[in-house]
Amino acid sequence: MSKKRVSLFRNILQFSVLALIIFFFIGNQLGLGAVDFEAYCPMGGIQAILTLMQDGLIACNMTVTQMVLGAIFIFTVLVLGKLFCSHLCPLGTVSETLGKLGDRLKIRREITGIPDKLLRSLKYILLFLTLTITLKTGELFCKEYDPFYTSITLFGHRVNFLYATISISIFVIGNVVFRLFWCKYMCPLGAISNIFKYWVGVAIVVVVLGAMYFFEVGIDIAYIVGIICLAGYALEIFKIQTKKQSVLKIIRHTHECIDCGLCSRTCPQGIDVADLVFVKHPDCNICGDCVSACPKEGALTLNEKLNVKWLPSVIVVVLFVTGLLIGSQYNLPTVSKAWGSAEQMNNSKEFKLEHLSHLTCFSSSMGFVRQMKEVEGILAVSTYISDHSANIVYDTTKLNELSIRKMLYARAKQFIEAPALDQNLVVHKLRFEQYISKEDLAKISEKLIGTKVYQLETQFDTEIRMLAFCDAGISEETIEGLINTVKIGRKTPYKVVDVVRSPVAVNGLDLMKRTFQKYQVTFNNYKTYPKEQLRSFKVDLIDFPKNEQLFNLLANHVGKKFNGAVGINATYENNPEVRFFYIQDMVEPQAISDWISKDELTLEYTNGEVEQKANPFLFDIKKPNPLD
């Protein structure tokens, strides 16, 4: 019997895509670039299209590119079949590989009969939950559990650890033990593919959505999605033989077939191709492995006479690249809101504010819009998550571009490392063309560790300025070169316009005092106690968090433990120190001293929850010397 063969062109494409993903993943981890893998997911694009239809808004940080790829995905299913699943989907590639491992271990099994039909409902249930939650919240629910997004971002932003762990476990174990378990039973994109694979499914989607959007029936979106999902499930489990609109068809020519059965044994989906004339099975994704495996010329073909085995691979690549090219030419706002009157709009002007790195999703966009709506004179705002920018329309009789920029800019300070206290420093004032956020400043500072630059601060006057506290030997040219060469994944690099050396002399102690964030708080009914009962003791700080205000955690740790502890005051004189205030005869200062020396802080919250956190403070613990 002839050896089983597979589609060489498909395999090359599959593993090329996988290799490219791994290459960019490694680059991301090494800080060599910032590739957003989510930008090429058609599932997110489909969800973005639906939220745009429903609310006029784009879900989360979706862009036109994702939406175009989502539309091309549906077009491909409609006209050509499930080519994405068999040629481009990385989860499909890994699923097939895990299945081969299961075969080698001789543990892979088929699920048939009623269990097979029942399990096929899972992907429609998951599709229902994914779409309805996304449509109601504006955030991509699929990110919370998607095994691909979870793996490629290492449990990144918005991943639900529990959901993601369960989905990855199901993906790995399910695919090893059962044939393509994820693709058949869990993949919501597979559910969408099956809905759009037949004209009946397409007609149901068109009629239901038409009733909602054109006749304004006002039905809850959950009912709409539910009807579509139920229809898709029925089409799949009953294998309703409706007319298949796909241009590409696998056809077995019975007069040429020698009944060797290789096509059935080679099919990754386990379809009994040898028992069919037209392969209309809902699991068929036009992978072409059966055609490649057939030893008899003309017995199994792609369409009647077409037997060009590389054609599906070429088609899917051309469509995907076309989608990328089209998507790169356009941009749509994540959120676009206008509230100005027609008269105000006549006196308006628009400008684009770039590098708003805090605009990362639908929620942050809405928060930004609400903030702008409170400003008198701002008439409309559109946010663009793809490049972290916003278009702001304002009344020229009340505001100007400079006043808006100044209002929006928040000063930021980032400590890098400590100089010697008696070390002479220099302060360089740098002027920038770009907007620099607090997040940007943190990333720049991380890259400057070990360069004798000790702290960066940003401020806004008529433009963005940065103060760089450096070793006295760092010249204007040196600091300009250091900043301009920092790469943190921005589409546009930083550009220093000029550098001016400050005439004010500072040393390491001056900088540490400037860095230290003073803190004072009282608790446990401090004002109810007579002053003559109040005592305090001082503890020196050896180390403390420089870029975070965490003394509130220390106050919680002490105040919740001792009713007699009533306040703390953190200052920096010749060194950092914390003074603890307590009520005489209610608590011993030594007990407080021992408690703050613990490796972990014990935090109690108003809802009754208790949490342990690593103690970020290192104290110079001596026997407390109480003071009045």
XYZ file of C-alpha atoms in Angstrom:
628
model
C 0.000 0.000 0.000
C 1.267 3.467 -0.835
C 2.623 5.569 1.968
C 0.378 8.364 3.259
C 1.296 11.777 1.896
C 0.230 15.261 2.904
C -0.009 18.599 1.147
C 3.584 19.846 1.040
C 2.563 23.413 0.166
C 0.169 23.606 3.123
C 2.755 22.239 5.546
C 5.378 24.732 4.368
C 2.907 27.597 4.846
C 1.729 26.339 8.258
C 5.185 26.010 9.748
C 6.407 29.219 8.100
C 3.633 31.088 9.923
C 4.501 29.314 13.168
C 8.226 30.065 12.732
C 7.444 33.741 12.062
C 5.337 33.944 15.233
C 8.120 32.343 17.298
C 10.691 34.703 15.756
C 8.694 37.825 16.635
C 7.825 36.405 20.072
C 11.534 36.031 20.877
C 12.147 39.547 19.547
C 9.443 40.920 21.846
C 10.924 39.145 24.870
C 14.407 40.436 24.092
C 13.111 43.982 23.623
C 14.157 44.076 19.968
C 10.712 45.137 18.769
C 7.053 45.319 19.680
C 4.860 43.141 17.458
C 1.182 43.127 18.400
C 0.048 39.599 17.503
C -3.519 40.567 18.323
C -3.444 42.892 15.310
C -3.720 39.941 12.916
C -6.503 37.952 14.586
C -9.684 37.742 12.472
C -11.739 36.785 15.547
C -11.031 40.170 17.122
C -11.795 41.845 13.798
C -15.218 40.182 13.578
C -16.036 41.326 17.112
C -14.887 44.847 16.246
C -17.168 44.901 13.190
C -20.148 43.910 15.363
C -19.434 46.548 18.030
C -19.076 49.148 15.268
C -22.463 48.116 13.843
C -24.106 48.160 17.270
C -22.576 51.218 18.963
C -20.526 52.986 16.317
C -17.448 52.116 18.404
C -14.550 49.720 17.885
C -13.993 47.125 20.589
C -10.889 47.477 22.750
C -7.710 48.225 20.786
C -8.927 46.822 17.479
C -7.945 48.627 14.282
C -9.097 48.722 10.676
C -6.510 46.019 9.889
C -8.196 43.517 12.230
C -11.606 44.437 10.855
C -10.485 43.975 7.239
C -8.909 40.617 8.116
C -12.140 39.609 9.866
C -14.160 40.555 6.769
C -11.738 38.678 4.499
C -12.015 35.646 6.775
C -15.801 35.593 6.341
C -15.473 36.176 2.580
C -13.018 33.280 2.326
C -15.380 30.935 4.168
C -18.287 32.042 1.990
C -16.538 31.625 -1.334
C -13.616 29.262 -0.830
C -14.185 27.316 2.397
C -12.321 27.078 5.707
C -8.874 27.780 4.259
C -7.761 29.917 7.203
C -8.199 27.011 9.622
C -6.108 24.606 7.551
C -3.412 26.966 6.242
C -2.824 29.953 8.539
C -4.247 29.315 12.013
C -1.356 28.617 14.441
C -3.711 26.825 16.828
C -4.736 24.503 13.996
C -1.084 23.741 13.206
C -0.241 22.999 16.840
C -3.434 20.933 17.217
C -2.418 18.698 14.319
C 1.094 18.340 15.761
C -0.262 17.400 19.197
C -2.533 14.852 17.486
C 0.484 13.213 15.854
C 2.077 12.988 19.304
C -1.074 11.261 20.543
C -0.828 8.793 17.644
C 2.805 8.022 18.483
C 1.838 7.405 22.098
C -1.121 5.345 20.822
C -3.562 7.210 23.054
C -5.498 9.331 20.539
C -9.148 8.397 20.156
C -12.165 9.380 18.035
C -15.312 10.798 19.604
C -18.411 9.622 17.750
C -22.173 9.380 18.096
C -24.122 11.367 20.660
C -21.038 12.484 22.677
C -19.634 13.996 19.464
C -22.873 15.882 18.759
C -23.159 17.158 22.330
C -19.540 18.315 22.498
C -19.942 20.294 19.260
C -22.283 22.626 21.136
C -19.378 23.888 23.271
C -17.864 26.080 20.567
C -21.243 27.713 19.903
C -21.731 28.335 23.622
C -18.253 29.864 23.779
C -18.984 31.940 20.672
C -22.240 33.159 22.246
C -20.491 34.200 25.474
C -17.578 35.795 23.617
C -19.748 37.914 21.323
C -22.373 38.986 23.868
C -19.851 39.941 26.557
C -17.759 41.856 24.004
C -20.796 43.675 22.612
C -22.005 44.672 26.078
C -18.654 45.727 27.532
C -16.688 46.964 24.499
C -13.737 44.788 25.632
C -12.603 41.643 23.806
C -13.699 38.779 26.035
C -11.748 36.271 23.919
C -8.494 37.746 25.274
C -9.377 36.423 28.719
C -9.145 32.767 27.676
C -7.654 32.493 24.177
C -4.766 29.951 24.359
C -2.870 31.661 21.522
C -3.028 35.183 22.986
C -2.249 33.834 26.460
C 0.819 31.925 25.287
C 2.229 34.587 23.001
C 1.893 37.317 25.659
C 2.827 35.062 28.600
C -0.495 35.718 30.361
C -0.458 39.375 29.311
C -2.924 42.266 29.515
C -6.564 41.324 30.302
C -5.837 37.576 30.453
C -7.910 35.847 33.137
C -5.443 33.434 34.736
C -8.086 30.835 35.640
C -9.893 30.911 32.275
C -6.617 30.869 30.335
C -5.142 28.005 32.364
C -8.269 25.927 31.797
C -8.312 26.649 28.047
C -4.614 25.831 27.588
C -5.048 22.591 29.536
C -8.052 21.623 27.410
C -6.165 22.584 24.254
C -3.081 20.482 25.010
C -4.640 17.446 26.686
C -7.712 17.430 24.443
C -5.718 17.504 21.210
C -3.328 14.764 22.352
C -6.089 12.402 23.484
C -8.834 13.211 20.956
C -8.663 14.152 17.278
C -8.473 17.960 16.854
C -10.476 18.454 20.036
C -10.069 22.253 20.133
C -10.915 22.796 16.467
C -13.973 20.529 16.506
C -15.438 21.309 19.894
C -14.053 24.542 21.400
C -12.930 27.051 18.753
C -15.395 29.975 18.407
C -13.798 30.916 15.081
C -14.557 27.385 13.903
C -18.179 27.963 14.909
C -18.284 31.149 12.815
C -16.767 29.224 9.899
C -19.496 26.585 10.036
C -22.238 29.208 10.267
C -21.006 30.942 7.108
C -20.104 27.743 5.260
C -23.638 27.241 3.929
C -26.180 29.532 2.325
C -28.725 28.704 5.011
C -26.409 29.982 7.714
C -25.667 33.116 5.702
C -29.368 33.734 5.081
C -30.169 33.403 8.799
C -27.447 35.905 9.726
C -28.603 38.391 7.078
C -32.292 38.131 8.010
C -31.735 38.385 11.757
C -29.268 41.267 11.557
C -31.428 42.953 8.933
C -34.427 42.828 11.260
C -32.386 44.372 14.026
C -30.558 47.151 12.187
C -32.868 48.088 9.319
C -36.261 47.696 11.007
C -35.055 48.726 14.484
C -36.806 45.865 16.254
C -34.910 46.663 19.446
C -34.164 43.045 20.385
C -31.483 42.397 22.997
C -28.248 41.551 21.215
C -27.969 38.327 23.236
C -31.121 36.990 21.518
C -29.728 37.826 18.082
C -26.424 36.077 18.739
C -28.230 33.171 20.394
C -30.438 32.545 17.344
C -27.438 32.588 15.015
C -25.446 30.217 17.241
C -28.371 27.771 17.550
C -28.817 27.793 13.775
C -25.125 27.063 13.230
C -25.200 24.225 15.751
C -28.244 22.673 14.062
C -26.604 22.897 10.629
C -23.525 21.143 11.963
C -24.934 18.262 14.007
C -27.680 17.354 11.547
C -25.275 17.780 8.601
C -28.011 19.548 6.683
C -27.096 19.137 3.030
C -27.791 22.648 1.812
C -26.217 23.944 -1.348
C -22.571 24.651 -0.654
C -21.458 27.954 -2.126
C -17.699 27.318 -1.931
C -15.865 27.585 -5.249
C -13.310 25.022 -4.045
C -14.664 21.479 -3.651
C -13.035 18.125 -2.965
C -14.560 15.630 -5.415
C -14.012 11.855 -5.551
C -14.448 10.434 -9.063
C -15.816 6.970 -8.397
C -14.943 5.615 -11.858
C -11.244 6.425 -11.211
C -11.087 5.515 -7.491
C -9.267 2.256 -6.629
C -10.776 2.140 -3.096
C -7.402 2.115 -1.318
C -8.777 4.214 1.579
C -5.652 6.398 1.859
C -7.711 9.579 1.587
C -9.783 8.654 4.664
C -6.747 7.596 6.702
C -4.831 10.761 5.783
C -7.612 13.286 6.524
C -6.615 15.260 9.677
C -10.293 15.654 10.554
C -11.024 11.922 10.320
C -13.594 12.361 7.509
C -14.352 9.148 5.600
C -13.550 10.693 2.222
C -13.510 7.264 0.529
C -17.233 6.910 1.198
C -18.187 10.290 -0.335
C -18.487 11.804 -3.800
C -18.651 15.482 -2.798
C -16.899 16.221 0.514
C -19.500 18.418 2.226
C -18.665 17.434 5.789
C -18.785 20.488 8.146
C -15.274 19.691 9.400
C -13.680 19.786 5.931
C -11.322 22.767 5.669
C -9.932 22.157 2.152
C -6.517 21.208 3.534
C -5.838 19.079 0.436
C -4.120 16.234 2.316
C -6.561 13.690 0.888
C -5.854 14.883 -2.670
C -2.091 14.691 -2.069
C -2.391 11.199 -0.575
C -4.431 9.756 -3.459
C -2.157 7.421 -5.534
C -4.505 7.344 -8.557
C -4.307 10.339 -10.889
C -7.719 11.960 -11.306
C -9.477 9.901 -8.646
C -9.610 12.727 -6.101
C -9.446 16.332 -7.275
C -9.954 19.889 -6.248
C -13.107 20.665 -8.288
C -13.908 18.651 -11.431
C -10.652 18.954 -13.319
C -8.614 21.333 -11.193
C -5.797 19.519 -9.443
C -3.373 22.361 -8.716
C -2.326 21.400 -5.196
C -0.574 24.675 -4.399
C -3.562 26.860 -5.314
C -5.307 26.970 -1.866
C -2.051 27.986 -0.163
C -1.418 30.762 -2.682
C -5.014 32.014 -2.471
C -5.015 32.285 1.321
C -1.653 34.115 1.362
C -2.813 36.574 -1.330
C -6.023 37.294 0.596
C -4.183 37.781 3.895
C -1.587 40.129 2.388
C -4.365 42.034 0.595
C -6.098 42.496 3.942
C -2.923 43.873 5.517
C -2.407 46.316 2.642
C -6.005 47.551 2.706
C -6.070 47.838 6.495
C -2.838 49.839 6.593
C -4.395 52.573 4.441
C -7.250 53.455 6.796
C -7.894 54.165 10.445
C -11.107 54.335 12.460
C -11.514 55.801 15.947
C -11.962 53.494 18.911
C -14.301 56.083 20.421
C -15.727 59.177 18.732
C -17.988 61.537 20.700
C -19.211 65.065 19.907
C -21.314 67.296 22.170
C -20.765 70.808 20.834
C -23.622 72.760 19.250
C -23.685 73.669 15.563
C -22.855 77.294 16.444
C -19.851 76.215 18.530
C -18.630 73.943 15.765
C -18.499 76.945 13.425
C -15.835 78.476 15.692
C -13.953 75.244 16.268
C -10.549 73.925 15.400
C -9.117 70.400 15.543
C -5.656 69.155 16.449
C -4.107 65.716 16.959
C -2.510 64.793 20.258
C -0.033 61.924 19.844
C 1.827 59.464 22.092
C -1.001 59.039 24.620
C 0.320 55.694 25.805
C -2.397 55.402 28.482
C -4.979 54.980 25.699
C -4.787 51.194 25.450
C -8.388 49.991 25.223
C -12.053 50.963 25.004
C -12.306 51.687 28.755
C -9.306 54.036 28.840
C -10.659 55.781 25.724
C -14.038 56.346 27.367
C -12.302 57.632 30.507
C -10.332 60.108 28.399
C -13.505 61.270 26.628
C -15.282 61.790 29.969
C -12.297 63.811 31.194
C -12.410 66.026 28.089
C -16.168 66.505 28.347
C -15.667 68.225 31.713
C -13.464 70.903 30.111
C -15.383 73.945 28.973
C -14.606 74.666 25.344
C -13.801 71.135 24.182
C -16.508 70.059 21.732
C -15.563 66.597 20.468
C -12.965 63.859 20.929
C -11.951 60.847 18.849
C -9.414 58.343 20.168
C -7.218 56.041 18.090
C -5.808 53.077 19.975
C -3.765 51.880 16.995
C -1.295 54.769 17.364
C -2.303 55.991 20.875
C -3.531 59.358 19.658
C -6.620 61.541 19.937
C -8.227 64.214 17.760
C -9.592 67.060 19.881
C -12.072 69.641 18.593
C -12.210 72.850 20.652
C -13.923 76.253 20.678
C -11.298 78.804 19.572
C -13.038 81.569 21.532
C -12.353 79.759 24.827
C -9.283 77.585 24.325
C -6.185 77.177 22.226
C -3.987 74.189 21.462
C -1.309 75.207 23.962
C -3.739 75.573 26.867
C -5.216 72.138 26.164
C -1.803 70.481 25.963
C -0.750 72.151 29.214
C -3.959 71.084 30.943
C -3.560 67.456 29.834
C 0.084 67.066 30.699
C 0.852 65.557 34.100
C 4.326 66.021 35.526
C 6.219 62.798 36.065
C 9.318 61.847 38.030
C 11.342 58.649 37.655
C 14.229 57.704 39.934
C 16.868 55.534 38.209
C 19.593 54.845 40.767
C 21.192 56.537 43.777
C 24.310 58.695 43.562
C 26.688 59.158 46.482
C 25.253 61.768 48.863
C 28.319 64.024 48.499
C 28.566 63.517 44.717
C 28.377 66.642 42.541
C 25.628 66.450 39.940
C 24.525 68.463 36.944
C 20.970 69.115 35.754
C 20.357 69.172 31.998
C 17.108 70.635 30.617
C 16.035 68.860 27.429
C 13.295 70.071 25.082
C 11.268 67.518 23.072
C 9.037 67.445 20.026
C 6.985 64.490 21.299
C 4.501 63.965 24.110
C 6.127 61.880 26.873
C 3.836 60.043 29.278
C 4.633 58.649 32.715
C 4.839 55.181 31.156
C 7.286 56.431 28.512
C 9.442 57.995 31.211
C 9.596 54.700 33.129
C 10.721 52.838 29.996
C 13.364 55.445 29.154
C 14.695 55.326 32.716
C 14.989 51.551 32.596
C 17.244 51.851 29.538
C 19.486 54.413 31.294
C 20.478 52.254 34.265
C 24.248 52.281 34.636
C 24.795 55.420 32.520
C 25.328 57.785 35.526
C 21.934 59.375 34.874
C 20.193 59.247 38.265
C 16.734 60.754 37.809
C 14.454 62.077 35.050
C 11.560 64.501 35.438
C 9.144 65.858 32.851
C 7.178 69.092 32.866
C 5.213 71.214 30.408
C 5.623 74.912 29.803
C 5.119 75.810 26.156
C 6.439 72.364 25.189
C 7.624 69.134 26.758
C 10.740 69.543 28.880
C 12.777 66.946 30.733
C 15.156 67.457 33.640
C 17.996 64.929 33.714
C 19.993 64.691 36.964
C 23.378 63.302 35.952
C 26.950 62.883 37.060
C 28.882 66.136 36.637
C 30.893 64.533 33.844
C 27.864 63.998 31.587
C 27.832 66.709 28.910
C 24.890 68.107 26.961
C 25.916 66.116 23.889
C 26.165 62.884 25.908
C 22.700 63.099 27.483
C 21.168 64.076 24.132
C 22.740 61.013 22.504
C 21.604 58.706 25.302
C 17.963 59.834 25.082
C 17.794 59.865 21.271
C 19.044 56.274 21.047
C 16.496 54.852 23.504
C 14.187 52.357 21.774
C 10.994 51.412 23.588
C 8.787 50.204 20.763
C 7.368 53.570 19.693
C 6.495 54.086 16.036
C 8.372 57.384 16.113
C 11.689 57.809 18.001
C 12.318 60.466 20.602
C 13.782 63.676 19.233
C 15.571 66.130 21.508
C 15.268 69.662 20.120
C 17.923 71.194 22.368
C 19.716 70.748 25.705
C 20.565 73.482 28.217
C 22.728 72.960 31.293
C 21.211 74.400 34.475
C 23.463 76.828 36.422
C 22.063 75.550 39.743
C 24.528 73.285 41.577
C 23.133 70.121 43.235
C 24.624 67.078 44.930
C 23.465 63.571 45.717
C 21.786 64.587 48.979
C 19.794 67.311 47.227
C 18.568 64.766 44.672
C 17.575 62.176 47.307
C 15.584 64.802 49.205
C 13.885 65.742 45.944
C 13.192 62.062 45.195
C 11.724 61.262 48.587
C 7.929 61.554 48.720
C 6.981 62.907 52.125
C 4.064 61.199 53.815
C 1.988 61.944 56.899
C -1.182 60.260 58.127
C -3.081 59.614 61.360
C -5.461 56.767 62.160
C -7.149 54.835 65.011
C -8.976 57.937 66.373
C -5.797 59.938 66.877
C -7.645 63.161 67.842
C -9.601 61.551 70.692
C -6.509 60.958 72.845
C -4.985 63.610 75.149
C -1.709 65.010 73.825
C 0.132 64.093 77.014
C -0.437 60.405 76.192
C 1.036 60.727 72.707
C 4.535 59.337 72.173
C 6.690 58.680 69.118
C 9.906 57.031 68.033
C 12.035 57.377 64.907
C 13.440 54.651 62.617
C 15.949 55.252 59.815
C 15.252 53.861 56.353
C 18.092 52.006 54.633
C 16.078 51.422 51.448
C 12.616 52.305 50.203
C 10.638 52.337 46.897
C 11.772 55.401 44.964
C 9.084 55.611 42.266
C 6.036 54.538 44.246
C 4.223 55.991 47.220
C 3.811 52.903 49.399
C 3.795 54.391 52.890
C 0.022 53.869 52.908
C 0.733 50.128 52.987
C 3.021 50.607 55.984
C 0.279 52.624 57.737
C -2.219 49.808 57.090
C 0.270 47.184 58.333
C 0.820 49.026 61.623
C -2.611 50.611 62.180
C -4.598 47.396 61.727
C -2.294 45.466 64.077
C -2.124 47.909 66.989
C -5.058 50.030 68.152
C -2.558 52.133 70.084
C -0.607 53.082 66.930
C -2.087 56.372 65.689
C 0.110 57.790 62.901
C 3.289 57.855 60.855
C 5.349 60.669 59.352
C 8.001 59.959 56.674
C 10.583 62.664 55.877
C 14.105 63.095 54.520
C 16.565 65.299 56.386
C 20.126 64.026 56.283
C 18.724 60.570 55.623
C 15.256 59.042 55.131
C 13.363 58.354 58.346
C 9.919 57.358 59.555
C 8.421 58.517 62.845
C 5.727 56.309 64.402
C 3.180 57.842 66.777
C 1.512 55.740 69.484
C -0.474 56.068 72.722
C 1.441 55.434 75.910
C 0.391 52.274 77.832
C -1.599 50.945 74.825
C 1.314 49.560 72.814
C 5.045 49.156 73.295
C 7.329 50.809 70.728
C 9.395 47.615 70.559
C 6.303 45.708 69.386
C 5.813 48.198 66.521
C 9.520 48.006 65.668
C 9.407 44.207 65.514
C 6.227 44.283 63.413
C 7.594 46.648 60.750
C 10.702 44.410 60.424
C 8.658 41.472 59.135
C 9.467 40.157 55.649
C 5.832 40.679 54.658
C 3.275 43.392 55.268
C -0.131 42.220 56.496
C -2.841 44.348 54.876
C -6.470 44.366 55.994
C -9.184 45.936 53.831
C -12.611 47.336 54.656
C -14.330 44.326 53.033
C -12.606 42.012 55.502
C -10.015 40.618 53.108
C -6.453 40.105 54.354
C -3.460 40.148 51.989
C 0.255 39.491 52.443
C 2.742 41.570 50.429
C 6.522 41.569 50.421
C 7.817 44.347 52.678
C 9.365 46.978 50.333
C 10.989 48.901 53.228
C 14.330 48.111 54.818
C 14.761 49.724 58.244
C 17.835 50.275 60.397
C 16.314 48.653 63.453
C 17.673 49.738 66.827
C 16.071 49.791 70.219
C 13.358 52.446 69.928
C 13.989 55.689 71.819
C 10.516 57.050 72.707
C 10.052 60.806 72.487
C 7.285 63.033 73.837
